[in-house]
Every structure is written in C-alpha cells, then in structure tokens.
Coordinates of C-alpha atoms and ligand atoms in Angstrom, one line a residue:
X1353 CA 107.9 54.9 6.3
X1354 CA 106.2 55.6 9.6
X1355 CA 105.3 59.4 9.3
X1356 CA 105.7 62.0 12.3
X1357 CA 101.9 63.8 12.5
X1358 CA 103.5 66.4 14.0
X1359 CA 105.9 67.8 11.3
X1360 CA 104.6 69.6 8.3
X1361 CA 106.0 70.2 5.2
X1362 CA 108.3 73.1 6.4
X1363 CA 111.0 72.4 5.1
X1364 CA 112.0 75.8 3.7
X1365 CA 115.0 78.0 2.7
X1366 CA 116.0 80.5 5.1
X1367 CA 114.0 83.2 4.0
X1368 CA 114.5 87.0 4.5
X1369 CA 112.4 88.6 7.1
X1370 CA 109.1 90.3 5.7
X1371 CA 106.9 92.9 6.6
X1372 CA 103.8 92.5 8.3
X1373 CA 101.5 93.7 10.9
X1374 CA 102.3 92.3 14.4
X1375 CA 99.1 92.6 16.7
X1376 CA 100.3 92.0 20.4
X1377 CA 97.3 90.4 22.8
X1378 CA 98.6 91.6 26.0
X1379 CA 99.3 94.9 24.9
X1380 CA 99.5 96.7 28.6
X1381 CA 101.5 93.9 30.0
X1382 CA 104.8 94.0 31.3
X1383 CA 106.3 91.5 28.3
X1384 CA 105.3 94.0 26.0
X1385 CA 106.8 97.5 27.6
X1386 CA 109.9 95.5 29.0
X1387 CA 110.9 93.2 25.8
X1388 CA 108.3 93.0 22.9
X1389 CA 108.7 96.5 22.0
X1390 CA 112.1 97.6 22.9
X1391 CA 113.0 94.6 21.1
X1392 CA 111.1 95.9 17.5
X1393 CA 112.5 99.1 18.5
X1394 CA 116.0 98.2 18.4
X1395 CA 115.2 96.1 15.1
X1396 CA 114.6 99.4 13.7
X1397 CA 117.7 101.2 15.1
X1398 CA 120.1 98.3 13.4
X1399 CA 118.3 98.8 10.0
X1400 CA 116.7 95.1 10.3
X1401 CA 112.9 95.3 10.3
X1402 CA 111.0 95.3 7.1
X1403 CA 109.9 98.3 5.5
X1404 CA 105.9 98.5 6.5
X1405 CA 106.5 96.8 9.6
X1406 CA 103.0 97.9 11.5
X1407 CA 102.8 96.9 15.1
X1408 CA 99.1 97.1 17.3
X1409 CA 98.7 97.0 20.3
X1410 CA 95.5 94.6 22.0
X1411 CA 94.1 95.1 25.4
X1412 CA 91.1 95.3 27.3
X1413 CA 91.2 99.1 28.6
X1414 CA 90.4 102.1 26.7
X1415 CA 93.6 104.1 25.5
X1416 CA 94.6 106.6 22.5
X1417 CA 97.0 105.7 20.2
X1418 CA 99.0 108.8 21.8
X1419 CA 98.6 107.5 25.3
X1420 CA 99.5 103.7 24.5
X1421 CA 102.9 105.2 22.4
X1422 CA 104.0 107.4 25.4
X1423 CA 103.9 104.5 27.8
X1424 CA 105.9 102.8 25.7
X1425 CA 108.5 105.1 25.0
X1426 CA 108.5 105.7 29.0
X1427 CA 109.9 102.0 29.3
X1428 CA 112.3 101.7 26.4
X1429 CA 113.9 104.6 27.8
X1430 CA 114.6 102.4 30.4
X1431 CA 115.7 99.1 29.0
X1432 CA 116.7 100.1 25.3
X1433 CA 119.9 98.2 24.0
X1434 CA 120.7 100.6 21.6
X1435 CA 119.8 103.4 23.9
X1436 CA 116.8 105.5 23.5
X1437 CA 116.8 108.2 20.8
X1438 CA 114.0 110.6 20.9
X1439 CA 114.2 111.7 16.7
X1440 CA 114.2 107.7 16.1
X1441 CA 111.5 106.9 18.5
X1442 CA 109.4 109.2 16.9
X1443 CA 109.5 107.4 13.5
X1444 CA 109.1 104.3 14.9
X1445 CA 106.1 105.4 17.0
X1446 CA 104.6 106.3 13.9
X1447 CA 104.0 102.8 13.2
X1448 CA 102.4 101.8 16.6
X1449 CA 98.5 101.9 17.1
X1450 CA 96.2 100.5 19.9
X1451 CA 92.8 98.1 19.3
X1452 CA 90.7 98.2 22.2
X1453 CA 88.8 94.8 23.1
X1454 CA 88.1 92.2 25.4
X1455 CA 89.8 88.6 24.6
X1456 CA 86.4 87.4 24.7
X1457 CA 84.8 89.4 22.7
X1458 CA 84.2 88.6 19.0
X1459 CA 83.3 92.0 17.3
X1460 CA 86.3 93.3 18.5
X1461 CA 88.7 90.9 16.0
X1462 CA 85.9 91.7 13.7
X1463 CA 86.8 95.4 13.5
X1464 CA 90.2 94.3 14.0
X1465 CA 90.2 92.4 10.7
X1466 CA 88.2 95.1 8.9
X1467 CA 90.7 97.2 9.9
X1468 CA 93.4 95.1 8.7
X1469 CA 91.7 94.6 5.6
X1470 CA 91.7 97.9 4.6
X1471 CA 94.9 98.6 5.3
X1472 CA 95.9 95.8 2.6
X1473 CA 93.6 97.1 0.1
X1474 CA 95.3 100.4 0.4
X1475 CA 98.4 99.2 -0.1
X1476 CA 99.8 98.0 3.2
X1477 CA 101.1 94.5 4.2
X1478 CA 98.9 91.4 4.2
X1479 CA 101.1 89.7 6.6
X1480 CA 99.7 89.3 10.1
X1481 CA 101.8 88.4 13.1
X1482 CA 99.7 87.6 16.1
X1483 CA 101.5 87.6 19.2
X1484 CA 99.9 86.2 22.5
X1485 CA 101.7 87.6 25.2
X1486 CA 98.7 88.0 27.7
X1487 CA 98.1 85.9 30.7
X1488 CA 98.0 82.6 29.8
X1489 CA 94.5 82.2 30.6
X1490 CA 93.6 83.9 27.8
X1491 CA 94.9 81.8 25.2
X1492 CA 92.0 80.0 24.6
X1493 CA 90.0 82.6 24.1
X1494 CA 92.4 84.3 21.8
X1495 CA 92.8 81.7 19.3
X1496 CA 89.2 81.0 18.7
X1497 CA 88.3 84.2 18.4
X1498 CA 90.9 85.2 15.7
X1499 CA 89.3 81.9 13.7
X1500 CA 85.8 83.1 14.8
X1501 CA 86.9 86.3 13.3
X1502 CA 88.9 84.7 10.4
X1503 CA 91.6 86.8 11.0
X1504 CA 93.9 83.0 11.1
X1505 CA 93.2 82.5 7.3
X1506 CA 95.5 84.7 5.1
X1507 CA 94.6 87.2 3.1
X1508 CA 95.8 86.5 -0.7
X1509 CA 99.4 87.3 -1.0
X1510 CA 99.9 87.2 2.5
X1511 CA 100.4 84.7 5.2
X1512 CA 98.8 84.7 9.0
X1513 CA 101.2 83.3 12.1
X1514 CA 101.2 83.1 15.8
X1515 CA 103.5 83.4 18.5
X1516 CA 102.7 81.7 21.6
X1517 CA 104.0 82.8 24.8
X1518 CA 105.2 81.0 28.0
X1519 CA 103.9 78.9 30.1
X1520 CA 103.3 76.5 27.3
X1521 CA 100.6 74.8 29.3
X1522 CA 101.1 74.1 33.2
X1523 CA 101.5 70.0 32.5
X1524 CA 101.1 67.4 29.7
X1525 CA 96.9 67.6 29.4
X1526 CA 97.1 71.3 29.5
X1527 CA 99.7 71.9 26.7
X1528 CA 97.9 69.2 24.4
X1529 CA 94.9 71.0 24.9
X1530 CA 96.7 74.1 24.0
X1531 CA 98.3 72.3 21.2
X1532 CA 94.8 71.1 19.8
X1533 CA 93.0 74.6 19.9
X1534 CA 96.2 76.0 18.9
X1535 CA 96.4 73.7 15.9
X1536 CA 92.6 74.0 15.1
X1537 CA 93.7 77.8 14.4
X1538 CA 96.8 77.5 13.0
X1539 CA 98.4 75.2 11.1
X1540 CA 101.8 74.1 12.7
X1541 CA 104.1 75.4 10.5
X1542 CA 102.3 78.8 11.4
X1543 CA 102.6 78.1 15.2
X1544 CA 105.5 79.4 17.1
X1545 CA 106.2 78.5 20.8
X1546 CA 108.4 80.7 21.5
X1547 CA 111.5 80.1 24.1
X1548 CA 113.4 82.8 24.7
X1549 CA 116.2 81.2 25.9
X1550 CA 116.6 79.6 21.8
X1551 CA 117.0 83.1 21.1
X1552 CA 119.9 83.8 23.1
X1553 CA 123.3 83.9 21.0
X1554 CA 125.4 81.7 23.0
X1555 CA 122.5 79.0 22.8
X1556 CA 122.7 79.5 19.3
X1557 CA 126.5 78.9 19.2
X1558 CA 126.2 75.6 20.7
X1559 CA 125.9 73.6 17.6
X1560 CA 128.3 75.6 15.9
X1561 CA 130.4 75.0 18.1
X1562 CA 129.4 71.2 17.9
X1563 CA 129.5 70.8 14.5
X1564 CA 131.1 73.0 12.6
X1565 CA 134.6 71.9 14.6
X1566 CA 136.7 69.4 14.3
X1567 CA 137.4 69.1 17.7
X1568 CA 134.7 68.5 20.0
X1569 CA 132.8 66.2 18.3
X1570 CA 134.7 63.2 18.5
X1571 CA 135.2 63.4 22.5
X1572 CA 131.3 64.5 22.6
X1573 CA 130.2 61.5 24.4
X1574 CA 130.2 58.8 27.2
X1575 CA 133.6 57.8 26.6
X1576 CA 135.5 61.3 26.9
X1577 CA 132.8 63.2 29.0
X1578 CA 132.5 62.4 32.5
X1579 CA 129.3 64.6 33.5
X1580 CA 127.5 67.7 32.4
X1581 CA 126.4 70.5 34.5
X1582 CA 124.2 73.2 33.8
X1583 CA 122.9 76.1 35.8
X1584 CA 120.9 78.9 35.8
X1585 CA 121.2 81.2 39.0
X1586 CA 119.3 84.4 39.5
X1587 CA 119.7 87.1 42.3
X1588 CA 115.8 88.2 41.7
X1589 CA 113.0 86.5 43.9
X1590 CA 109.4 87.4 43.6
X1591 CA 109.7 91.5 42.9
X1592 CA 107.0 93.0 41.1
X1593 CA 104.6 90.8 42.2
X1594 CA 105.5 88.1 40.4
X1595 CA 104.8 85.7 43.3
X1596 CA 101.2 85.5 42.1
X1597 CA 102.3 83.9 38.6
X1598 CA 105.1 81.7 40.4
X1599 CA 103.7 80.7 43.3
X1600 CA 101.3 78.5 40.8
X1601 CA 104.6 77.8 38.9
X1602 CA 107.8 76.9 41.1
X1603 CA 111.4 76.7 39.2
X1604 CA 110.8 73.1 37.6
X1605 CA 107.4 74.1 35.5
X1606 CA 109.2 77.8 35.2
X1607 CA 112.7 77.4 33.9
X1608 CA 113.3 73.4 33.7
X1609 CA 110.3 72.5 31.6
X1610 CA 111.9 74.9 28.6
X1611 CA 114.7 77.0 28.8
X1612 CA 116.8 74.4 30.8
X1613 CA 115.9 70.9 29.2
X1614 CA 116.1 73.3 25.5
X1615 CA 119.6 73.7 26.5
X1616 CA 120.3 70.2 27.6
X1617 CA 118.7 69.1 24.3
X1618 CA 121.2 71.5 22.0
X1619 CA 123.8 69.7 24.5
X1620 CA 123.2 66.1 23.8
X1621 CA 121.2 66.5 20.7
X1622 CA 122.8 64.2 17.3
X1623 CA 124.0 66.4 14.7
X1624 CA 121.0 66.8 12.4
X1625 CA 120.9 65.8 8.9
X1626 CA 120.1 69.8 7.7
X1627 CA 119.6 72.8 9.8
X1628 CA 115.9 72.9 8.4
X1629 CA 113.4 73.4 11.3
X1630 CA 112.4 70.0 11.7
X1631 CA 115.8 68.9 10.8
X1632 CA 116.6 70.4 14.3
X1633 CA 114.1 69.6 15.9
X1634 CA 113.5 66.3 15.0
X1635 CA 117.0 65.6 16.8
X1636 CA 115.9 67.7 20.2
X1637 CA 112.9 65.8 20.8
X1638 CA 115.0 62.1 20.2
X1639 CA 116.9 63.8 23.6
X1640 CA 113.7 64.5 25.5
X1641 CA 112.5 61.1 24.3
X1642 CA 115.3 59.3 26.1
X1643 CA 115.0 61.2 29.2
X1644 CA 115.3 58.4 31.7
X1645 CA 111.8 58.9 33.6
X1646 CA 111.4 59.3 36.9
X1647 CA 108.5 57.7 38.3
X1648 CA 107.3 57.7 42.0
X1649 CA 108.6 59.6 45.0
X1650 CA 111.5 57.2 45.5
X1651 CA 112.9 57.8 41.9
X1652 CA 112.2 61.6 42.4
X1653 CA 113.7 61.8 46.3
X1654 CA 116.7 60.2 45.0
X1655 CA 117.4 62.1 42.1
X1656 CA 115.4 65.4 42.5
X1657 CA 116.0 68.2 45.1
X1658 CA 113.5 70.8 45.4
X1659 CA 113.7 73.8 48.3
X1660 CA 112.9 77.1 49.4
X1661 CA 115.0 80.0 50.3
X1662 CA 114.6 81.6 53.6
X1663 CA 115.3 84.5 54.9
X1664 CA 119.3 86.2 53.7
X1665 CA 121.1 88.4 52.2
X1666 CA 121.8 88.8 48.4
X1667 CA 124.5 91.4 47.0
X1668 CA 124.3 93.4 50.1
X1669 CA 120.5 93.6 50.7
X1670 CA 118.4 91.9 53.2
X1671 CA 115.4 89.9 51.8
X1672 CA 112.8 87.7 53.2
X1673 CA 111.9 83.9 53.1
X1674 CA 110.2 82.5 49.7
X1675 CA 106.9 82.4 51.9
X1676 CA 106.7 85.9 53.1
X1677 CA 107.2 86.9 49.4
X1678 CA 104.2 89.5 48.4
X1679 CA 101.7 87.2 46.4
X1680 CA 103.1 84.0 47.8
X1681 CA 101.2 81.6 49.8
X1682 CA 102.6 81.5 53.1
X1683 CA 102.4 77.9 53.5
X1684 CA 103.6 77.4 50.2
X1685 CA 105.0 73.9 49.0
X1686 CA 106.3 75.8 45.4
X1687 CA 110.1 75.3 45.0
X1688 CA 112.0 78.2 44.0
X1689 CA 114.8 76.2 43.7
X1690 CA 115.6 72.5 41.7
X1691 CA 118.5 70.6 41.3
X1692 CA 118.2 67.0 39.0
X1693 CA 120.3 64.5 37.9
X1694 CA 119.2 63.1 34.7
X1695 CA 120.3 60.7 32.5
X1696 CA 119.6 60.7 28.8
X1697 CA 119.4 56.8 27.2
X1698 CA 121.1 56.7 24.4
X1699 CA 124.3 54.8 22.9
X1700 CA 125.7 58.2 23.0
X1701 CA 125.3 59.3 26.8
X1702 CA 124.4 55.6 28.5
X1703 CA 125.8 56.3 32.1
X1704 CA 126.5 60.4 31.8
X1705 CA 124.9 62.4 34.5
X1706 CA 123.2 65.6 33.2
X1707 CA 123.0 67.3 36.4
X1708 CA 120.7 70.9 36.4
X1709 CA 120.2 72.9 38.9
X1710 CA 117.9 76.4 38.9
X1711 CA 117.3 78.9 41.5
X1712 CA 116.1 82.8 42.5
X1713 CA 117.9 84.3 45.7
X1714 CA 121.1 83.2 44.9
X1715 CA 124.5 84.9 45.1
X1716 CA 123.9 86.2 41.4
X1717 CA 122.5 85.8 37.9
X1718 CA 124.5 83.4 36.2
X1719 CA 124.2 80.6 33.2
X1720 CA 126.6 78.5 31.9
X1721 CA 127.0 75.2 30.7
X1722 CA 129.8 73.2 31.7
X1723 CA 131.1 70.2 30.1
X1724 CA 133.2 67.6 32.2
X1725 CA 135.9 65.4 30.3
X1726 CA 137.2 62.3 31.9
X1727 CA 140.5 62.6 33.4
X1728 CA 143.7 61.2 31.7
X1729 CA 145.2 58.1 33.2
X1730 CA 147.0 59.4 36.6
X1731 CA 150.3 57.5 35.5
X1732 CA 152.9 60.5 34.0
X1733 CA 152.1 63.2 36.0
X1734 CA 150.9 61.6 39.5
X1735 CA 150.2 65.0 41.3
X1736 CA 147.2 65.0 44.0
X1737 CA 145.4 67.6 42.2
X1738 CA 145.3 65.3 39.0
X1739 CA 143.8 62.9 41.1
X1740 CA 141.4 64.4 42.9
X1741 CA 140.0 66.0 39.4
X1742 CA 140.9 70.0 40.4
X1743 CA 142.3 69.9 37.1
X1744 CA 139.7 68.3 35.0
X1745 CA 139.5 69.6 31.8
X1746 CA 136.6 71.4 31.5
X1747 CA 135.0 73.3 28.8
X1748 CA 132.6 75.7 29.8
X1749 CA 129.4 77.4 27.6
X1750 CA 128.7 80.9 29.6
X1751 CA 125.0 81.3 28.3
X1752 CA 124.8 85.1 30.4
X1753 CA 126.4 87.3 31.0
X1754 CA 130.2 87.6 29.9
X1755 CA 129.0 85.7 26.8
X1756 CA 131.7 83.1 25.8
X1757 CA 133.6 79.6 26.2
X1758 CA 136.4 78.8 27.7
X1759 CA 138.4 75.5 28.5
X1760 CA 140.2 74.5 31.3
X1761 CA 143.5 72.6 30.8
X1762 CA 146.6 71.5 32.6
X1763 CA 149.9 73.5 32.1
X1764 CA 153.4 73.4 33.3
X1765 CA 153.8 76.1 35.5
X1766 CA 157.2 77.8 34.3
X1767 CA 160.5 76.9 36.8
X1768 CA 162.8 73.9 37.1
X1769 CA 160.5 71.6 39.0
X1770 CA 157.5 70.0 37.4
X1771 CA 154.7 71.5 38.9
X1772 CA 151.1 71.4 36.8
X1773 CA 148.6 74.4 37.3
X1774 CA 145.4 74.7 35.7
X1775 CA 145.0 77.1 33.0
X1776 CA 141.6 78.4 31.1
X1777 CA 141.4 79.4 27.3
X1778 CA 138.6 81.7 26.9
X1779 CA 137.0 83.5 24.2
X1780 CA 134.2 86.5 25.3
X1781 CA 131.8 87.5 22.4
X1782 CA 132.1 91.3 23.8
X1783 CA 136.4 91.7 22.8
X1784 CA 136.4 88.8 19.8
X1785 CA 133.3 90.8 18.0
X1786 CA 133.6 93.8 19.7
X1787 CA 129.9 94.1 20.4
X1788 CA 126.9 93.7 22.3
X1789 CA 124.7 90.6 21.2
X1790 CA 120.8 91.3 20.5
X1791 CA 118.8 90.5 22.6
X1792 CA 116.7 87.3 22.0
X1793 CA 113.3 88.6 21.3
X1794 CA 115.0 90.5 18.7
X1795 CA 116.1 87.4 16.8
X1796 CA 113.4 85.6 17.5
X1797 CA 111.1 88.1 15.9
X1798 CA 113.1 88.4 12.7
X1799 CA 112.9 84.6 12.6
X1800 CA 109.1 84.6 13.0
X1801 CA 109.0 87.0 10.3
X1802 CA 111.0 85.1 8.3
X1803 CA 109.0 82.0 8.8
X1804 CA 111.8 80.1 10.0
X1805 CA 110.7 78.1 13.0
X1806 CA 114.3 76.6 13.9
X1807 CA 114.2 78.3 17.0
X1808 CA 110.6 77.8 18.3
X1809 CA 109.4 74.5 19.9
X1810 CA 107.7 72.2 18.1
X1811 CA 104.4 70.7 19.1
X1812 CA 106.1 67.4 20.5
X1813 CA 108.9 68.9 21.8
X1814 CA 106.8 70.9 24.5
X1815 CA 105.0 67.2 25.1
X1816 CA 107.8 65.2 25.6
X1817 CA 109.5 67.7 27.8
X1818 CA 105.8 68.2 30.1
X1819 CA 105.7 64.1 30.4
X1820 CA 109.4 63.9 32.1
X1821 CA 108.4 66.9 34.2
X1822 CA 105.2 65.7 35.5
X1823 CA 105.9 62.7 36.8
X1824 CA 108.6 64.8 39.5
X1825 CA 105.4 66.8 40.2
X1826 CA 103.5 64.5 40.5
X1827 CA 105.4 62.7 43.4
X1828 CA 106.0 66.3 44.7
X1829 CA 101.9 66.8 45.1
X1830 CA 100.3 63.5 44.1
X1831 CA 102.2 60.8 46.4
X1832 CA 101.2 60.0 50.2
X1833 CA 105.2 60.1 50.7
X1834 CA 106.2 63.0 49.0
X1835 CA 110.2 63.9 49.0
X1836 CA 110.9 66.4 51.2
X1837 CA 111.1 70.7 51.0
X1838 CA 114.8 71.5 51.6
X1839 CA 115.8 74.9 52.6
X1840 CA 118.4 77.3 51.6
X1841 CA 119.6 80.8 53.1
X1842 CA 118.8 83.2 50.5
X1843 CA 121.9 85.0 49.1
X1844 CA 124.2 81.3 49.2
X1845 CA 124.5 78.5 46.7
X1846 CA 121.5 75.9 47.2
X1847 CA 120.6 73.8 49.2
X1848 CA 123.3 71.3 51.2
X1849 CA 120.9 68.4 49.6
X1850 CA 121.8 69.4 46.3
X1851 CA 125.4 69.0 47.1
X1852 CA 124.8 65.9 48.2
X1853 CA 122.8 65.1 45.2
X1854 CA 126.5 65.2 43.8
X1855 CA 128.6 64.0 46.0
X1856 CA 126.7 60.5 45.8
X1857 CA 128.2 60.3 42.1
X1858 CA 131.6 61.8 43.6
X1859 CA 131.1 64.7 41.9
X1860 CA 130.6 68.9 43.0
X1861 CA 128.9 71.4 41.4
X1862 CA 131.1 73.6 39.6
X1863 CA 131.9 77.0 41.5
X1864 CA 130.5 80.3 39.5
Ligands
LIG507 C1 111.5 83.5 32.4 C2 111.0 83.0 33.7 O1 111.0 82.6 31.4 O2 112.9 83.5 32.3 C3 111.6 83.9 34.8 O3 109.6 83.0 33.8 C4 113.1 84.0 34.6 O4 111.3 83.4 36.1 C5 113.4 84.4 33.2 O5 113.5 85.0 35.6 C6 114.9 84.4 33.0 O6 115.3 84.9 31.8 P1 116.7 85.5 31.5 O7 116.7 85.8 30.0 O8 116.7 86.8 32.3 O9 117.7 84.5 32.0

C-alpha cells in the first residue's frame, strides 16, 4: 500500500491534558496579552489546566518577572471570559515568568534549557510546550535555535511540542520551507499548526452534526443540495496598526487560505473511518485535493472577485478608504475583500457551487455557514415564492456570534386559505446549554497538551490549501491581464461584482 510521508504514527487515544511548561516566543505581542494568556487564565478559572502548568514568557526586551505579570493582568482585565478576579489572578500569576533573549541568539535557549532542566530535576514537569507566536519572520530562527539548543529533544519522561502560529507561510514554497525546518526540529506528530478557527465550538459541531444524525447525511450531497455559502464578515479594518501585517496579506492569504477553506473542508469532508487525527485529516485534505483549480486570469476573473472598500460608514462611524488606512500602501493592489466560487471534484459534490466570500468594513462581524437544498418539485403547492426559491429550505451553521443552527422550512400559515410562509427551527448554544462557549485558544491548548492533533493542520493540509490559493494570486500579481480591483463603500455588503458572481449561477448571497 502506497504510504502517505506525511502522516506518522499518531494514532492515539484521546489522552487527558498534562502539565507542562509552555514557553511563548512572542511574549510582548499582542496574541499573547489579547488571547494566549487570557486563554490559560481562564483554563485555570474552570478547573482545566494541569496541576504544574508553568508558563514563560520569550522576548527580546529586558523585563522582571513582576513587570511582565502586571502587563498581563492589565489586559485580561480587559478581555477575560470568565471575568477578571484579582485573588485568582494572583495564583495564577505565580506560575508566569519572563526569559529575556533575542530569537537569534543561541545562549539564550541555552539558559533557557538549563533553566528548564533544573526545574525537572527538582521535581517540576518535563513537558515543554513551545509556542511561536512572534512575527512570522522569526520562525526560522526559532526553531533552529531550540534544536541548536536541544531544547526539541525531550527530556526522559517528558515529551517536547510546538505550536506554530499564523501565517502558515505567505504561499506554497514558503510553507514547505517552513514545513521542512519545522520538521527538521520536530517531528510531525509534535508539530501543531494551529487554526483558530478549528477551535471554535460550532466548527467543532459540524461533524457531529454530520455524522452523528440520521438526518443530514443522506441529503448531504449534489442531489439534495443545491449550493453552499459561506461567509465571514467583519466590521474591523486596519485598527491597531494592523495594516502593516495585512497590507502584505490581503483577505484571500488572511482568512481563505485557513480558516475559510478549514470550514469548507469540515463541510464537504467524507465521514472519516475514526475520529483519530489523521483519521480526520486524512478526509480534509481529499477536499482540498479536489479543489477544482483555477489557473490564469481568465479562470480567476470569472470565478474570483477581489476589492477594496472605500470610504463609508460602519455601525454609525465614519471611516476611510482601505488605502488611506495607517500602515497601508496608498496605492495598494491588497484586497480586503474576496468572494469565490469553487467547486470541489468529487462524486459527492460534481456540479455544487461552494461560493465564499470574506470581508473587513462591512455592516458587521458575522459567520455562518449556510447550506442550500434543492427545491421540491413546484407541482402541489405552485405559489411564486416556491418558485422563485424565497422558501428554499435552508439550513444554516452560525459559526459567531449567536452560536447555533437553524433550518428554514415551509409552513402553512394558520387560516382557511392555503397560504405557505417560511418558518426557521433554531437551536442557540447560549439557551440549549445555558452557557458561554470557550474560547478557541482555550480548547486548542488543552488539545495540544493532550497531544491530540485533531484540530491542528497537518503538514499537507496547509500545502494543498497554499497550491489552490496561489494560482488566484498569481493571476492577481503575476499575469499581464490581471482581473480587475472592484470597489465597495465601506459599511455595505460587497462589492456589486460579487453579486454578480451569483447571479450568473441564478443564485444570491444569503442576507445576514
Ligand atoms: C485572524 C485574521 O486569523 O482571524 C484576522 O488574521 C481576523 O484578520 C481574525 O480578523 C478573525 O478571527 P475571529 O475569531 O475574530 O473571527
């Protein structure tokens, strides 16, 4: 049998999460104050993390162990799910230390190590959790250096991982670069791309939902289901300076490349054979496999809509165009807005649009999948709306917020005449469980802890999905004839191209 080199024997049971020391690279950054530590924090508040959790903090300025706490404490009083409690913080902060270094600088993973070291042999964990949540520029030097330092090979009893931050890579060569040195380090049952979006409950109910109902299943394909949609609207633009980052980025490489095709791959993934890591995984990357390509700017204008917002108005507030953004070139070709139609080719989905469609600067922030069914046969009930499809039956994933599913269906609206109205059935996670759900780093944490990968991206996974998203930009930047920057006014839905993207096929994006 033809073996994948990719997948190693990882095959495990779902273990239990276990102590360990997590060292975050990246330790002044934003990722860390806003959702790396919170996150731990609030592990800690719910009674999950493992007794001896340490965590240290890895950055290039000088800063006590006092100073480095209080600015973290600063910012989970901001953002804290589980609200900020001065008595807990305390305790927890006793856990949290800071290791000044440069990334490139060798002798500070060597004192890192001895340090780490010595904790074991007094006792402590021998379980090391690297987390590389600097710039992504750094990675590189990161990885060798923890092998330089031997810091990668574990310590007897213990084991030695790494998390690997967003962007993956900024194309195909880049990520299998990152892949190689990545791999050179770590093994790949040790390596964890993380993608926050995995980590997100209602992602995570998406194959329950498939497969442990009766239902949906049989209907899941191109017989029953007429097209898919999925979208993932944000208010934000470029606050923060984060037009520096995405400027080099735009909203295909940002969101598309991961989080959205992840999605469409739970979507229109085959149930796998065991919900092992690679039996998962195995199944996503046969989606991104059969990702019709798009090759050349003719395949790309006629199936691809890229734009810019300009000047508007969003909830109230005035903002400017995508150019005048702070950190943002002002002649700028960087969408900050996409809208595809794709086509996955398989037996399952031959002739199903997956249509996808990701902005900032629109009307709100807003996810959801939404799965189209064909419509019944307009022969009993011969009203327009049946017709036209305003009563479709729809079934739609809300990813964030309002958590839940609901489904759309046809009803007889109560009287003497036969009149049909569309009704929804919806479930929200916030009344059926009465509670908030964690937030993904949380989960994803505990996973990594666990060693259960199921929610990471595999090696090939990230490969597949760079190869369908270079060739669009490629014929965005490579091509003499490149398809055309649409606009949109900040604060509305898109641009009117990606409308028409739709209406070609007949078909409207879904109102939110
Ligand atoms: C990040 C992107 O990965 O995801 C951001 O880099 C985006 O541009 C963010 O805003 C969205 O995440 P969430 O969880 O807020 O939907």
């Amino acid at each position: 049998m033809e073996t994948n080199p990719f997948i190693e024997d990882d095959q495990r049971v779902k273990n239990r999460p276990q102590a360990c020391t997590v060292v975050i690279f990246g330790a002044s950054g934003d990722l860390t104050h806003r959702k790396l530590v919170p996150a731990i924090y609030n592990l800690m508040v719910d009674g999950e993390l493992p007794a001896g959790l340490k965590v240290i903090g890895f950055a290039r300025r000088e800063k006590s162990d006092e100073v480095f706490r209080k600015d973290l404490e600063v910012l989970n009083q901001k953002v804290s799910r589980s609200g900020h409690n001065a008595g807990l913080w305390e305790k927890f902060a006793g856990s949290i230390s800071y290791h000044q270094g440069e990334f490139q600088d060798v002798t500070a993973y060597e004192s890192l190590r001895t340090r780490l070291d010595a904790e074991a042999a007094a006792g402590g964990t021998p379980n090391r959790l690297f987390y590389l949540a600097s710039a992504p520029e750094a990675f590189d030097d990161i990885l060798l250096n923890l092998k330089a330092s031997g810091l990668n090979d574990p310590i007897q009893g213990g084991w030695s991982r790494v998390i690997i931050e967003k962007p993956f890579g900024k194309n195909l060569p880049t990520a299998k670069h990152l892949n190689k040195v990545a791999n050179e380090v770590f093994p790949e049952r040790e390596t964890y791309r993380i993608d926050h979006y995995l980590g997100k409950e209602t992602a995570q109910n998406i194959m329950v939902l498939r497969f442990a109902n009766a239902i949906f299943e049989p209907l899941w394909n191109n017989r029953c289901i007429e097209q898919v949609q999925i979208t993932c609207a944000e208010n934000l633009g470029m606050e923060g300076g984060r037009g520096g980052y995405y400027d080099n980025a735009g909203a295909l490489r940002d969101m598309v490349q991961n989080h959205l095709l992840q999605l469409l791959s739970l979507i229109a993934m085959e149930p796998p054979t065991d919900l092992s890591a690679d039996g998962v995984r195995d199944e996503k990357v046969k989606v991104l496999r059969s990702l019709r390509p798009l090759n050349g700017p003719e395949a790309v204008g006629a199936s691809v809509v890229r734009a810019q917002y300009t000047a508007g108005t969003v909830q109230g507030t005035e903002v400017v165009g995508y150019r005048r953004e702070d950190r943002v070139n002002p002649g700028s070709l960087t969408e900050s807005y996409v809208a595809l139609r794709i086509f996955i080719d398989t037996w399952r989905w031959a002739g199903v649009p997956f249509y996808i469609r990701m902005g900032k600067r629109l009307p709100k922030k807003t996810t959801e999948i939404s799965i189209h069914f064909r419509r019944p046969p307009a022969v009993l009930f011969n009203a327009p709306a049946v017709a036209a499809g305003a009563a479709d039956n729809v079934l739609v994933i809300r990813i964030q917020p309002n958590e839940g599913i609901s489904l759309r269906m046809q009803s007889k609206m109560p009287g003497p005449s036969l009149r049909l109205e569309p009704v929804k059935m919806d479930f929200q996670y916030s009344t059926s469980f009465g509670k908030s759900s964690p937030e993904a780093y949380e989960r994803l944490l505990l996973d990594a802890m666990a060693g259960d990968a199921t929610l990471f991206a595999r090696r090939d996974e990230v490969e597949n999905a760079w190869t369908f998203v270079d060739s669009i930009e490629d014929a965005w930047h490579k091509s003499e004839n490149p398809p055309k920057m649409a606009e949109y006014p900040a604060g509305s839905w898109g641009p009117k191209e990606a409308d028409e993207l739709l209406a070609q096929d007949g078909n409207a994006w879904r109102r939110l």
